[in-house]
Every structure is written in structure tokens, then in C-alpha cells.
Short mmCIF file of C-alpha atoms in Angstrom, two decimals:
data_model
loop_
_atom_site.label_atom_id
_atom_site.label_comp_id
_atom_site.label_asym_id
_atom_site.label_seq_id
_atom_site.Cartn_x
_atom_site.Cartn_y
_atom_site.Cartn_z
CA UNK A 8 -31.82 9.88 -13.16
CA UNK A 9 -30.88 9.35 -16.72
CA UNK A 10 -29.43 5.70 -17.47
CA UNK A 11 -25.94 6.66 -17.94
CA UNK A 12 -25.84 8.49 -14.62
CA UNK A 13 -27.17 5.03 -13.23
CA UNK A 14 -24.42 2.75 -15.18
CA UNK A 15 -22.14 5.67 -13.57
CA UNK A 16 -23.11 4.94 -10.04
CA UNK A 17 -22.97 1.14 -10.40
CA UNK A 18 -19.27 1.63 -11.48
CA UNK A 19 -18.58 3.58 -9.01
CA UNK A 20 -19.90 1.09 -6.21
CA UNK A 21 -18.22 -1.25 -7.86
CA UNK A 22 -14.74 0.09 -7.95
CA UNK A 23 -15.61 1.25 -4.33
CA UNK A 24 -15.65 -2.41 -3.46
CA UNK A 25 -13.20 -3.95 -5.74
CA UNK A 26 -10.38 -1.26 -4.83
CA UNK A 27 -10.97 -1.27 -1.26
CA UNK A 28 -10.43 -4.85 -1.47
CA UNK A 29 -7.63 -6.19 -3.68
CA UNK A 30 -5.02 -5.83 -1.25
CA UNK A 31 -6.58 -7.80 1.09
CA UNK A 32 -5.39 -11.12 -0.55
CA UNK A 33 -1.47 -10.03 0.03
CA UNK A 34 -2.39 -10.17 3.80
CA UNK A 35 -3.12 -14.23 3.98
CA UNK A 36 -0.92 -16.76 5.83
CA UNK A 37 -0.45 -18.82 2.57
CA UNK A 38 0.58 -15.91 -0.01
CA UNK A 39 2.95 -14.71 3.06
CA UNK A 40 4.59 -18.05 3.70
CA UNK A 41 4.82 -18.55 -0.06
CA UNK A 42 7.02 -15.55 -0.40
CA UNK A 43 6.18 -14.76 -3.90
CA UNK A 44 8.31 -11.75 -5.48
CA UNK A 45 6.47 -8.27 -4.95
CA UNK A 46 5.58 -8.06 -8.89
CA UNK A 47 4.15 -11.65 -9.02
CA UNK A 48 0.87 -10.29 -7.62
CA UNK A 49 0.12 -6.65 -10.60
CA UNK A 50 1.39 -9.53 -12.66
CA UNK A 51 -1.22 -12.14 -12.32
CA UNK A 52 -3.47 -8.94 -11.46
CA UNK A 53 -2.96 -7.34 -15.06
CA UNK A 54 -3.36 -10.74 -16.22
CA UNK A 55 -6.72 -11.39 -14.79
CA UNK A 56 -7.54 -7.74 -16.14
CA UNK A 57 -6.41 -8.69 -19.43
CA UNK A 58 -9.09 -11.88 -19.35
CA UNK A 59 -11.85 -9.71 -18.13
CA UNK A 60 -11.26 -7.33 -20.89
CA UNK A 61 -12.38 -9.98 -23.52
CA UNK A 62 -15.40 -10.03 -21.63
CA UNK A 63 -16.63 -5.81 -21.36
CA UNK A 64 -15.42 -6.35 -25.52
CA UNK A 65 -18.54 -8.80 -25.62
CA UNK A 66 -21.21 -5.09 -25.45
CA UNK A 67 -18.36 -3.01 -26.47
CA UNK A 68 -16.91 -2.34 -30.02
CA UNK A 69 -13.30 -2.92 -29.79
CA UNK A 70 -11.10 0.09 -30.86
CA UNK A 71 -7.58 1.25 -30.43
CA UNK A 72 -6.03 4.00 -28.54
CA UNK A 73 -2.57 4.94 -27.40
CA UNK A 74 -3.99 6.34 -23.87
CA UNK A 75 -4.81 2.76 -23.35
CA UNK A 76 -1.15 1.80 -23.61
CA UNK A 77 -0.56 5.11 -21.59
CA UNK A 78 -2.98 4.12 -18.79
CA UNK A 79 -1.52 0.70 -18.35
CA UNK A 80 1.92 2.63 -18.20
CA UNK A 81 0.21 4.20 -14.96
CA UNK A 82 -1.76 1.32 -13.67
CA UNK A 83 0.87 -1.01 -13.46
CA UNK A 84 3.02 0.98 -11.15
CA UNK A 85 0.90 2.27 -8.91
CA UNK A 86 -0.50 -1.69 -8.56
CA UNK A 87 3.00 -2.82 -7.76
CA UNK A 88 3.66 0.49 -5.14
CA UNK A 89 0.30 0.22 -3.26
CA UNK A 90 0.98 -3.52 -2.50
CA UNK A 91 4.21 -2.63 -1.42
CA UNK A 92 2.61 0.29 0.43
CA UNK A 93 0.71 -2.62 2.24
CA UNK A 94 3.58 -4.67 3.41
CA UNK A 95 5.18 -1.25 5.17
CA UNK A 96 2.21 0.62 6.23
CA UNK A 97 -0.55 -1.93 6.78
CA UNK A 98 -4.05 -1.95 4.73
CA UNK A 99 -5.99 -0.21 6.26
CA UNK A 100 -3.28 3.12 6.60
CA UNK A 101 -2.14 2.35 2.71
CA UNK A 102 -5.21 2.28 1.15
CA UNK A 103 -6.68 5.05 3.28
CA UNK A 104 -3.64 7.46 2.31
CA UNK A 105 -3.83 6.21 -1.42
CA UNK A 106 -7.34 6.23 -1.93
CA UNK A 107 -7.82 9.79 -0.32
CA UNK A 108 -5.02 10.86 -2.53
CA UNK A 109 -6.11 9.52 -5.59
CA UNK A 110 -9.31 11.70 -5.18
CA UNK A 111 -7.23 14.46 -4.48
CA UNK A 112 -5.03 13.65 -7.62
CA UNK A 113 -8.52 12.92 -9.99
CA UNK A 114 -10.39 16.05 -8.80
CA UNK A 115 -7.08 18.13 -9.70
CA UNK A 116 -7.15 16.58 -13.53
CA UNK A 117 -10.91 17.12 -14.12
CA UNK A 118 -11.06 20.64 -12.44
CA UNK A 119 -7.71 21.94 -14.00
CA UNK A 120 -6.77 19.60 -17.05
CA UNK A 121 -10.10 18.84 -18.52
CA UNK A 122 -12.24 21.53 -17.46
CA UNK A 123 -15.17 19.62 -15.67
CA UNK A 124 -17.63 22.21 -14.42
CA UNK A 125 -17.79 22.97 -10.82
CA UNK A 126 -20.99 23.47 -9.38
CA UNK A 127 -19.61 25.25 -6.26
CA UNK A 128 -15.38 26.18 -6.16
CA UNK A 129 -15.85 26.80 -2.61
CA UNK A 130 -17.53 23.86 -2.05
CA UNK A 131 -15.27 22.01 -3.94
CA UNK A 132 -12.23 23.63 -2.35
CA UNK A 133 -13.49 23.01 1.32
CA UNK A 134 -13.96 19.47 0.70
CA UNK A 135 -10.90 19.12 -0.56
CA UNK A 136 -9.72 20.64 2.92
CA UNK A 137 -11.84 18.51 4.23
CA UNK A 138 -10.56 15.22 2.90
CA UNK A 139 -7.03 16.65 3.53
CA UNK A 140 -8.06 16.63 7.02
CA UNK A 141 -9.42 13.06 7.17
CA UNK A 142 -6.47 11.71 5.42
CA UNK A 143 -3.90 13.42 7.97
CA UNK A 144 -5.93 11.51 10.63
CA UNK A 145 -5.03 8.22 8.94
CA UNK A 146 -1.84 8.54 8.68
CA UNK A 147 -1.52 9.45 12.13
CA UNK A 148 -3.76 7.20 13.50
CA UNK A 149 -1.63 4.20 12.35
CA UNK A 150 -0.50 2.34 15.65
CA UNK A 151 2.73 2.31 16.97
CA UNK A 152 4.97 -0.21 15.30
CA UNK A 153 7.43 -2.33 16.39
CA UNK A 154 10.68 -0.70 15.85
CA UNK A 155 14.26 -2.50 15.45
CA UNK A 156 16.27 -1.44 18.86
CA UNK A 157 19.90 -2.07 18.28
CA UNK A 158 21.36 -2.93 21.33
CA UNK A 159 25.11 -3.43 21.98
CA UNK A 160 25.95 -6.03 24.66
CA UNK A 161 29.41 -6.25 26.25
CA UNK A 162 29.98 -9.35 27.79
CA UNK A 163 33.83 -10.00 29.46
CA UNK A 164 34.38 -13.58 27.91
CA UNK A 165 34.04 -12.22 24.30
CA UNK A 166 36.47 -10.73 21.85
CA UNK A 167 36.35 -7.13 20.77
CA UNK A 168 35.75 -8.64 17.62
CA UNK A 169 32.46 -10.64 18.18
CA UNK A 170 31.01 -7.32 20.26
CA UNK A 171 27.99 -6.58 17.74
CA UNK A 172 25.21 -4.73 17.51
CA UNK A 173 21.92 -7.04 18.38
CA UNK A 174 19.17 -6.36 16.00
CA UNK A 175 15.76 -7.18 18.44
CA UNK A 176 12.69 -6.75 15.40
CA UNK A 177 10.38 -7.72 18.09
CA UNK A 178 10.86 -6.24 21.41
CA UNK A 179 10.16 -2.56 22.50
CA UNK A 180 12.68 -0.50 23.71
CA UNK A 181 11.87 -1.41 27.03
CA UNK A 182 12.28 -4.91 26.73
CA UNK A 183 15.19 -4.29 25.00
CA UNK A 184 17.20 -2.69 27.75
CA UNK A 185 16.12 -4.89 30.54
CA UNK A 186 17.14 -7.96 28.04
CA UNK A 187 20.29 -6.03 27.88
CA UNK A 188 20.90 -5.17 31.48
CA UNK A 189 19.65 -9.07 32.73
CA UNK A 190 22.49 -10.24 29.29
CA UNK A 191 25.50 -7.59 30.96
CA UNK A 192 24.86 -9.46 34.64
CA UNK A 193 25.16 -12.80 33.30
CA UNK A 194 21.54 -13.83 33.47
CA UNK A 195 20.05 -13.27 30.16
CA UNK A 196 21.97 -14.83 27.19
CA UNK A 197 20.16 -17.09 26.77
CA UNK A 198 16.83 -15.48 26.36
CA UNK A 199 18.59 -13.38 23.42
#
């Protein structure tokens, strides 16, 4: 295996490990209870990237490029949306859709942009089909989450006026209705 190809397959372990892993931090009790603004995190992200540049610069000849600027155009965004991703989907179904995507997305821009040589289209084109395949499983496999259940609750001492809509985050449907039914007989209101 010629050196390069090695260097290749290092990087490649290594952004195996450090992409499947960056969200993780965003899940922690302290960074949750500190309620940071969504863009805090790509910021001090892109700023740690921006320190560990100097360092590759150390072995590397420094020269400029406006696809640089154009890939931190990119990078930044899709930081900031997979970490929201995260918050709405959970880790494990965000990064699985993303990552599987991004291959998708990577394999379409060498094959039909820059004209990297296939060894095998069919090959190529049934993993692709493949990895479709596996990603629609993700997605789907995501458990059931708890959904808002509005739940209107008449009670014969209150006003038309003060007759809302209950939002219940954290109950099923279920729940919801026989908090409802106990509520309308009198019993309940003060569970709610």
C-alpha cells in the first residue's frame, strides 16, 4: 500500500471517529441546563478548527485559495443544522441520516463533477441502493416520541373565556384523555 493511500486511511478513521462524535457534547446535562444559543457551539467549533489549523501549517506550506473561503461557507452551516438536527431528531437518527447522506452527496460530486474513476458502475450503483436502504431503516427506526396532545377541558365553574387548550409535552395520548376525563368529573385538576 503506497504511503499516501496509508495517510488516506488514517484520515479517514479519523474523521470516522471525530464526526461520529462531536455531537455528542450537545447531549450533556451541563451544556443543556446552560442553554447556550444554537450557534454558540459551530462557533467555538470553527474556533477550535481555526487553532488546529496553525498546527497541520507546522508540515504544510501555507497557501491561499478561495475554495477555502468557499468550504467554510459550507461547513459552517451544515455544523450549525446537524446540531440542530440533534436537538429534534436525537444523535443517533441525525447523524445516521446525515452521515449516510453525505456519502450519498460526496459519491455524486466525485462520480459526476470530478470524474473519479469507477471501478464497477453497477457496483457502485447497488451500493448506493444499498445505503439508501440502510438509511430508510434509520429514519424509521427512530422511537416513538412524545407528542404534544392538546386537550380541551370544560369545567362548569370557569368562564368561556379561561376554556383553553392544555398543552401536555409529556403524557401520551392515553394519559392524556384519562387526565381529561378524571379533570371533567371533578377529580383530576389538580394532577394537571
Amino acid at each position: 500500500m503506497p504511503v499516501s493511500s496509508g495517510i488516506g486511511w488514517v484520515g479517514a478513521i479519523g474523521a470516522m471517529i471525530t464526526f461520529g462524535s462531536f455531537a455528542i457534547f450537545t447531549k450533556g446535562d451541563k451544556l443543556k441546563a446552560a442553554k447556550l444559543d444554537p450557534l454558540v457551539i459551530p462557533l467555538m467549533s470553527n474556533i477550535a478548527t481555526f487553532i488546529c489549523v496553525w498546527i497541520v501549517l507546522a508540515w504544510v506550506p501555507f497557501s491561499w485559495t478561495w475554495w477555502g473561503v468557499a468550504g467554510a461557507g459550507i461547513w459552517t452551516p451544515s455544523g450549525i443544522l446537524a446540531l440542530v438536527s440533534v436537538q429534534y431528531l436525537g444523535l443517533g437518527v441525525a447523524q445516521g441520516l446525515w452521515s449516510g447522506l453525505t456519502i450519498i452527496v460526496s459519491f455524486m460530486w466525485g462520480a459526476l463533477f470530478f470524474k473519479d474513476p469507477l471501478e464497477s458502475v453497477g457496483g457502485s450503483v447497488g451500493g448506493l441502493v444499498l445505503l439508501m436502504v440502510g438509511i430508510a431503516g434509520v429514519a424509521l427506526c427512530k422511537p416513538a416520541e412524545e407528542q404534544s396532545t392538546r386537550v380541551a377541558i370544560n369545567y362548569d365553574s370557569v368562564d368561556a373565556e379561561e376554556q383553553k387548550p392544555l398543552v401536555l409535552p409529556s403524557r401520551t395520548a392515553s394519559q392524556a384523555a384519562q387526565n381529561a376525563q378524571a379533570a371533567s368529573k371533578g377529580k383530576g385538576r389538580d394532577r394537571l
